PDB file of C-alpha atoms and ligand atoms in Angstrom:
ATOM      1  CA  MET A   1       1.892  16.423  -6.309  1.00  0.00           C
ATOM      2  CA  GLU A   2       3.096  17.748  -2.982  1.00  0.00           C
ATOM      3  CA  CYS A   3       4.532  14.573  -1.483  1.00  0.00           C
ATOM      4  CA  LEU A   4       8.339  14.584  -1.136  1.00  0.00           C
ATOM      5  CA  PHE A   5       8.742  10.844  -1.679  1.00  0.00           C
ATOM      6  CA  CYS A   6       6.332  10.826  -4.680  1.00  0.00           C
ATOM      7  CA  LYS A   7       8.622  13.544  -6.152  1.00  0.00           C
ATOM      8  CA  ILE A   8      11.653  11.306  -5.558  1.00  0.00           C
ATOM      9  CA  ILE A   9       9.892   8.389  -7.299  1.00  0.00           C
ATOM     10  CA  ALA A  10       9.063  10.687 -10.189  1.00  0.00           C
ATOM     11  CA  GLY A  11      12.718  11.813 -10.391  1.00  0.00           C
ATOM     12  CA  GLU A  12      11.787  15.435  -9.667  1.00  0.00           C
ATOM     13  CA  ILE A  13      14.036  15.352  -6.631  1.00  0.00           C
ATOM     14  CA  PRO A  14      17.348  13.434  -6.999  1.00  0.00           C
ATOM     15  CA  SER A  15      18.117  10.419  -4.868  1.00  0.00           C
ATOM     16  CA  THR A  16      20.695   7.725  -4.709  1.00  0.00           C
ATOM     17  CA  LYS A  17      18.870   4.553  -5.803  1.00  0.00           C
ATOM     18  CA  VAL A  18      19.773   1.245  -4.177  1.00  0.00           C
ATOM     19  CA  TYR A  19      16.866  -0.842  -5.526  1.00  0.00           C
ATOM     20  CA  GLU A  20      13.907  -0.542  -7.844  1.00  0.00           C
ATOM     21  CA  ASP A  21      11.199  -2.788  -9.261  1.00  0.00           C
ATOM     22  CA  GLU A  22       7.672  -2.297 -10.589  1.00  0.00           C
ATOM     23  CA  PHE A  23       6.245  -1.590  -7.127  1.00  0.00           C
ATOM     24  CA  VAL A  24       9.138  -0.599  -4.796  1.00  0.00           C
ATOM     25  CA  TYR A  25      11.766   2.115  -4.817  1.00  0.00           C
ATOM     26  CA  ALA A  26      14.676   2.256  -2.344  1.00  0.00           C
ATOM     27  CA  PHE A  27      17.295   4.976  -1.884  1.00  0.00           C
ATOM     28  CA  LYS A  28      19.918   6.237   0.605  1.00  0.00           C
ATOM     29  CA  ASP A  29      18.583   8.271   3.481  1.00  0.00           C
ATOM     30  CA  ILE A  30      19.918  11.830   3.186  1.00  0.00           C
ATOM     31  CA  ASN A  31      20.739  11.931   6.883  1.00  0.00           C
ATOM     32  CA  PRO A  32      22.005   8.432   7.736  1.00  0.00           C
ATOM     33  CA  ILE A  33      22.034   7.280  11.343  1.00  0.00           C
ATOM     34  CA  ALA A  34      24.185   4.210  10.616  1.00  0.00           C
ATOM     35  CA  PRO A  35      26.747   3.176   7.942  1.00  0.00           C
ATOM     36  CA  ILE A  36      23.867   1.633   5.969  1.00  0.00           C
ATOM     37  CA  HIS A  37      20.572   3.581   6.031  1.00  0.00           C
ATOM     38  CA  TYR A  38      18.189   3.066   3.181  1.00  0.00           C
ATOM     39  CA  LEU A  39      14.528   3.928   2.744  1.00  0.00           C
ATOM     40  CA  PHE A  40      12.132   1.512   0.992  1.00  0.00           C
ATOM     41  CA  ILE A  41       8.873   3.037  -0.292  1.00  0.00           C
ATOM     42  CA  PRO A  42       5.879   1.899  -2.306  1.00  0.00           C
ATOM     43  CA  LYS A  43       5.583   3.575  -5.758  1.00  0.00           C
ATOM     44  CA  THR A  44       1.951   4.219  -4.979  1.00  0.00           C
ATOM     45  CA  HIS A  45       1.234   6.821  -2.356  1.00  0.00           C
ATOM     46  CA  ILE A  46       0.229   5.457   1.069  1.00  0.00           C
ATOM     47  CA  SER A  47       0.435   7.915   3.919  1.00  0.00           C
ATOM     48  CA  GLY A  48       1.856   5.537   6.508  1.00  0.00           C
ATOM     49  CA  ALA A  49       1.474   2.287   8.406  1.00  0.00           C
ATOM     50  CA  SER A  50      -1.946   3.352   9.725  1.00  0.00           C
ATOM     51  CA  ALA A  51      -3.222   3.525   6.115  1.00  0.00           C
ATOM     52  CA  ILE A  52      -2.486  -0.171   5.363  1.00  0.00           C
ATOM     53  CA  THR A  53      -5.730  -1.959   4.403  1.00  0.00           C
ATOM     54  CA  PRO A  54      -6.641  -5.413   3.079  1.00  0.00           C
ATOM     55  CA  GLU A  55      -6.742  -3.758  -0.392  1.00  0.00           C
ATOM     56  CA  ASN A  56      -3.164  -2.386  -0.332  1.00  0.00           C
ATOM     57  CA  ALA A  57      -1.423  -4.634   2.184  1.00  0.00           C
ATOM     58  CA  GLU A  58       0.285  -6.701  -0.557  1.00  0.00           C
ATOM     59  CA  ILE A  59       2.872  -3.940  -1.018  1.00  0.00           C
ATOM     60  CA  VAL A  60       4.228  -4.593   2.455  1.00  0.00           C
ATOM     61  CA  GLY A  61       5.305  -8.101   1.445  1.00  0.00           C
ATOM     62  CA  LYS A  62       6.823  -6.713  -1.771  1.00  0.00           C
ATOM     63  CA  ILE A  63       8.776  -4.146   0.267  1.00  0.00           C
ATOM     64  CA  PHE A  64      10.088  -6.791   2.690  1.00  0.00           C
ATOM     65  CA  THR A  65      11.038  -9.044  -0.252  1.00  0.00           C
ATOM     66  CA  ALA A  66      13.028  -6.100  -1.650  1.00  0.00           C
ATOM     67  CA  ILE A  67      14.650  -5.551   1.735  1.00  0.00           C
ATOM     68  CA  ALA A  68      15.731  -9.203   1.892  1.00  0.00           C
ATOM     69  CA  LYS A  69      17.145  -8.979  -1.651  1.00  0.00           C
ATOM     70  CA  VAL A  70      19.217  -5.859  -0.795  1.00  0.00           C
ATOM     71  CA  ALA A  71      20.340  -7.349   2.512  1.00  0.00           C
ATOM     72  CA  ALA A  72      21.569 -10.455   0.677  1.00  0.00           C
ATOM     73  CA  ALA A  73      23.207  -8.382  -2.117  1.00  0.00           C
ATOM     74  CA  GLU A  74      25.025  -6.234   0.428  1.00  0.00           C
ATOM     75  CA  LYS A  75      25.895  -9.289   2.575  1.00  0.00           C
ATOM     76  CA  LEU A  76      24.277  -7.941   5.723  1.00  0.00           C
ATOM     77  CA  ASP A  77      24.858 -11.333   7.325  1.00  0.00           C
ATOM     78  CA  SER A  78      25.483 -10.009  10.795  1.00  0.00           C
ATOM     79  CA  GLY A  79      22.104  -8.358  10.871  1.00  0.00           C
ATOM     80  CA  PHE A  80      19.967  -5.336  10.163  1.00  0.00           C
ATOM     81  CA  ARG A  81      16.977  -3.473  11.471  1.00  0.00           C
ATOM     82  CA  VAL A  82      13.772  -2.392   9.693  1.00  0.00           C
ATOM     83  CA  ILE A  83      11.783   0.495  11.218  1.00  0.00           C
ATOM     84  CA  THR A  84       8.641   2.348  10.175  1.00  0.00           C
ATOM     85  CA  ASN A  85       7.600   5.447  12.073  1.00  0.00           C
ATOM     86  CA  CYS A  86       3.886   6.206  11.990  1.00  0.00           C
ATOM     87  CA  GLY A  87       2.430   9.507  13.127  1.00  0.00           C
ATOM     88  CA  GLU A  88       3.603  12.316  15.296  1.00  0.00           C
ATOM     89  CA  ASP A  89       4.547  10.461  18.481  1.00  0.00           C
ATOM     90  CA  ALA A  90       6.839   8.162  16.451  1.00  0.00           C
ATOM     91  CA  GLY A  91       8.415  11.112  14.667  1.00  0.00           C
ATOM     92  CA  GLN A  92       7.154  10.401  11.190  1.00  0.00           C
ATOM     93  CA  THR A  93       8.325  13.415   9.129  1.00  0.00           C
ATOM     94  CA  VAL A  94       7.346  12.343   5.592  1.00  0.00           C
ATOM     95  CA  PRO A  95       3.717  11.234   5.127  1.00  0.00           C
ATOM     96  CA  HIS A  96       4.485   8.547   2.513  1.00  0.00           C
ATOM     97  CA  LEU A  97       4.940   4.961   3.896  1.00  0.00           C
ATOM     98  CA  HIS A  98       8.644   4.146   4.281  1.00  0.00           C
ATOM     99  CA  PHE A  99      10.685   1.462   5.941  1.00  0.00           C
ATOM    100  CA  HIS A 100      14.157   2.346   7.165  1.00  0.00           C
ATOM    101  CA  LEU A 101      16.788  -0.394   6.614  1.00  0.00           C
ATOM    102  CA  ILE A 102      19.604   0.213   9.049  1.00  0.00           C
ATOM    103  CA  ALA A 103      22.771  -1.841   9.305  1.00  0.00           C
ATOM    104  CA  GLY A 104      26.521  -1.806   9.581  1.00  0.00           C
ATOM    105  CA  THR A 105      26.801  -1.236  13.267  1.00  0.00           C
ATOM    106  CA  LYS A 106      25.982  -3.040  16.508  1.00  0.00           C
ATOM    107  CA  MET A 107      22.668  -1.607  17.672  1.00  0.00           C
ATOM    108  CA  GLY A 108      21.233  -1.188  21.116  1.00  0.00           C
ATOM    109  CA  TRP A 109      17.563  -1.465  21.756  1.00  0.00           C
ATOM    110  CA  SER A 110      15.528   1.318  23.240  1.00  0.00           C
ATOM    111  CA  ALA A 111      12.085   2.652  22.388  1.00  0.00           C
ATOM    112  CA  GLU A 112      13.558   6.139  22.945  1.00  0.00           C
ATOM    113  CA  THR A 113      10.320   7.237  24.473  1.00  0.00           C
ATOM    114  CA  GLY A 114      11.955  10.201  26.195  1.00  0.00           C
ATOM    115  CA  ALA A 115      10.132   9.082  29.322  1.00  0.00           C
TER     116      ALA A 115
HETATM  117  P1  5GP B   1      10.791   9.488   9.224  1.00  0.00           P
HETATM  118  O1  5GP B   1      11.381  10.482  10.197  1.00  0.00           O
HETATM  119  O2  5GP B   1       9.525  10.032   8.615  1.00  0.00           O
HETATM  120  O3  5GP B   1      10.615   8.130   9.759  1.00  0.00           O
HETATM  121  O4  5GP B   1      11.848   9.312   8.039  1.00  0.00           O
HETATM  122  C1  5GP B   1      12.021  10.193   7.020  1.00  0.00           C
HETATM  123  C2  5GP B   1      13.453  10.051   6.544  1.00  0.00           C
HETATM  124  O5  5GP B   1      13.581  10.669   5.271  1.00  0.00           O
HETATM  125  C3  5GP B   1      14.489  10.685   7.409  1.00  0.00           C
HETATM  126  O6  5GP B   1      15.398   9.703   7.904  1.00  0.00           O
HETATM  127  C4  5GP B   1      15.144  11.716   6.504  1.00  0.00           C
HETATM  128  O7  5GP B   1      16.567  11.814   6.719  1.00  0.00           O
HETATM  129  C5  5GP B   1      14.804  11.214   5.122  1.00  0.00           C
HETATM  130  N1  5GP B   1      14.681  12.276   4.148  1.00  0.00           N
HETATM  131  C6  5GP B   1      13.954  13.446   4.248  1.00  0.00           C
HETATM  132  N2  5GP B   1      14.078  14.170   3.103  1.00  0.00           N
HETATM  133  C7  5GP B   1      14.872  13.436   2.277  1.00  0.00           C
HETATM  134  C8  5GP B   1      15.302  13.662   0.911  1.00  0.00           C
HETATM  135  O8  5GP B   1      14.997  14.657   0.260  1.00  0.00           O
HETATM  136  N3  5GP B   1      16.073  12.708   0.381  1.00  0.00           N
HETATM  137  C9  5GP B   1      16.493  11.575   1.066  1.00  0.00           C
HETATM  138  N4  5GP B   1      17.254  10.705   0.465  1.00  0.00           N
HETATM  139  N5  5GP B   1      16.026  11.341   2.335  1.00  0.00           N
HETATM  140  C10 5GP B   1      15.244  12.263   2.922  1.00  0.00           C
HETATM  141 ZN1   ZN B   2       3.762  10.143  -1.730  1.00  0.00          ZN
END
């Protein structure tokens, strides 16, 4: 198994867990860009948002349900942002589907296209 996030799920690489259920694992991002920066991943390997199909799409709802639970538990009442980067142009660095939950700061809005 060469996938970094599959290794994290397997416990072969340590992580700071913030949520876990049968289908979803969530942990603190090692390089946070905000006071709260967690990653939510499916326990089954999916390479990214472009690999979502009718057969595996159910996991996306499970992940967003987990995100809502964590947001409620951590009282993120003033808001949060969920991001998934897909592919090279978006800067995806780990080819295992993940959703960033970012919160704890007032955020601006820019696509950061570099254009
Ligand atoms: P991407 O750039 O693919 O959207 O997001 C990958 C994220 O994974 C980055 O925010 C990066 O900081 C995080 N990351 C990479 N390696 C590790 C690791 O070994 N442990 C943890 N907790 N986060 C990681
Ligand atoms: Zn994986």
